[in-house]
Amino acid sequence: MTLPIKFSPTGPEGWMTQADVPQETATFISGTPMGADHAYFSRANPKYRMGIWRSQPYTEFYDSYAADEFMVVLEGSVTLEAEGFRETYAKGDSFFVPKGFRGYWRQSEPMLKYYVIIE
């Protein structure tokens, strides 16, 4: 039986107190991409996953963002920059990064977000 899944803003029990681990980055620029990811749900076909993610501040560059991703910022903020574009997303903001985005992810403070990734 398939049932709805409730997302907690603190992740599953004990997740917020787990030690940070290195996070996967595109082209690393600066900072320390340490944090945690918990997928509440994933599916192989079509390939997508959704969950909660946290990370310490860092900056990276995407030559081509690997997937479509919808995000909701729960804590912190991030600034996305591309040629002719600069936008900051903070607590309470929702935003979408399309596959193929070329630009910078500049996170100057710890961040916590929900995400839905579609590859």
Coordinates of C-alpha atoms in Angstrom, one line a residue:
M1 CA 0.0 0.0 0.0
T2 CA 1.3 3.4 -0.9
L3 CA 0.7 6.1 1.8
P4 CA 1.5 9.8 2.1
I5 CA 4.8 10.7 3.8
K6 CA 5.1 13.5 6.3
F7 CA 8.3 15.6 6.1
S8 CA 9.6 16.8 9.5
P9 CA 11.5 20.2 9.5
T10 CA 14.1 18.4 11.6
G11 CA 14.4 15.3 9.6
P12 CA 13.8 11.8 11.0
E13 CA 14.4 11.2 14.7
G14 CA 18.0 12.0 15.6
W15 CA 19.0 13.3 12.1
M16 CA 19.8 16.8 13.2
T17 CA 22.3 15.6 15.8
Q18 CA 24.1 13.2 13.4
A19 CA 27.7 14.2 12.6
D20 CA 28.1 16.2 9.3
V21 CA 29.8 14.4 6.4
P22 CA 31.3 15.7 3.2
Q23 CA 28.7 16.7 0.7
E24 CA 28.9 16.1 -3.0
T25 CA 29.7 19.3 -4.9
A26 CA 30.0 20.4 -8.5
T27 CA 33.2 22.5 -8.9
F28 CA 34.1 23.4 -5.4
I29 CA 35.1 27.1 -4.9
S30 CA 35.3 27.8 -1.1
G31 CA 34.0 26.9 2.3
T32 CA 33.4 23.5 3.8
P33 CA 30.5 21.5 2.1
M34 CA 29.8 19.4 5.2
G35 CA 26.2 18.3 6.1
A36 CA 23.6 15.6 5.8
D37 CA 20.9 14.4 3.4
H38 CA 17.9 12.2 4.1
A39 CA 15.7 11.0 1.3
Y40 CA 12.2 10.5 2.5
F41 CA 11.2 8.9 -0.8
S42 CA 12.8 7.9 -4.1
R43 CA 11.8 6.1 -7.3
A44 CA 13.9 4.6 -10.0
N45 CA 11.6 5.1 -13.0
P46 CA 11.1 8.0 -13.6
K47 CA 14.2 8.8 -11.4
Y48 CA 13.5 11.2 -8.6
R49 CA 14.0 11.6 -4.9
M50 CA 12.7 14.0 -2.2
G51 CA 13.9 14.7 1.2
I52 CA 15.7 17.1 3.6
W53 CA 19.3 18.4 3.3
R54 CA 21.5 20.5 5.5
S55 CA 25.0 22.0 4.9
Q56 CA 27.6 24.3 6.3
P57 CA 28.5 27.4 4.2
Y58 CA 30.3 26.9 0.9
T59 CA 30.4 28.0 -2.7
E60 CA 30.4 25.9 -5.8
F61 CA 30.1 26.4 -9.6
Y62 CA 27.8 24.3 -11.8
D63 CA 28.8 24.0 -15.5
S64 CA 25.5 22.2 -16.0
Y65 CA 23.1 21.4 -13.1
A66 CA 22.5 17.7 -13.3
A67 CA 18.8 17.6 -12.6
D68 CA 15.6 19.6 -12.1
E69 CA 15.3 20.5 -8.5
F70 CA 12.6 22.2 -6.5
M71 CA 13.6 23.5 -3.0
V72 CA 12.0 25.1 0.1
V73 CA 14.4 26.9 2.4
L74 CA 13.7 26.0 6.1
E75 CA 16.7 27.8 7.6
G76 CA 19.6 29.9 6.2
S77 CA 19.9 31.2 2.7
V78 CA 21.7 30.8 -0.6
T79 CA 22.4 33.1 -3.5
L80 CA 22.4 31.8 -7.1
E81 CA 24.4 33.7 -9.7
A82 CA 24.6 33.4 -13.4
E83 CA 25.4 35.8 -16.2
G84 CA 22.8 38.6 -15.8
F85 CA 21.2 36.9 -12.8
R86 CA 21.5 37.1 -9.0
E87 CA 18.8 36.0 -6.6
T88 CA 18.9 35.2 -2.9
Y89 CA 16.6 32.6 -1.4
A90 CA 16.0 32.7 2.4
K91 CA 13.9 31.0 5.1
G92 CA 10.4 30.4 3.7
D93 CA 11.3 30.9 0.1
S94 CA 10.6 28.2 -2.5
F95 CA 12.5 28.0 -5.8
F96 CA 13.3 25.8 -8.8
V97 CA 16.7 25.2 -10.4
P98 CA 16.3 23.7 -13.9
K99 CA 18.5 21.0 -15.3
G100 CA 21.4 22.7 -17.2
F101 CA 21.6 25.8 -15.0
R102 CA 25.2 27.2 -15.3
G103 CA 26.2 29.4 -12.4
Y104 CA 27.2 29.7 -8.7
W105 CA 25.7 28.4 -5.6
R106 CA 26.9 30.8 -2.8
Q107 CA 25.8 29.7 0.6
S108 CA 27.2 32.1 3.3
E109 CA 25.5 30.5 6.3
P110 CA 24.3 27.0 7.3
M111 CA 21.3 26.0 5.3
L112 CA 18.4 23.5 5.8
K113 CA 16.0 22.7 2.9
Y114 CA 13.4 20.3 1.6
Y115 CA 14.1 19.2 -2.0
V116 CA 12.5 17.3 -4.9
I117 CA 15.0 16.2 -7.5
I118 CA 13.9 14.9 -10.9
E119 CA 16.6 13.5 -13.2

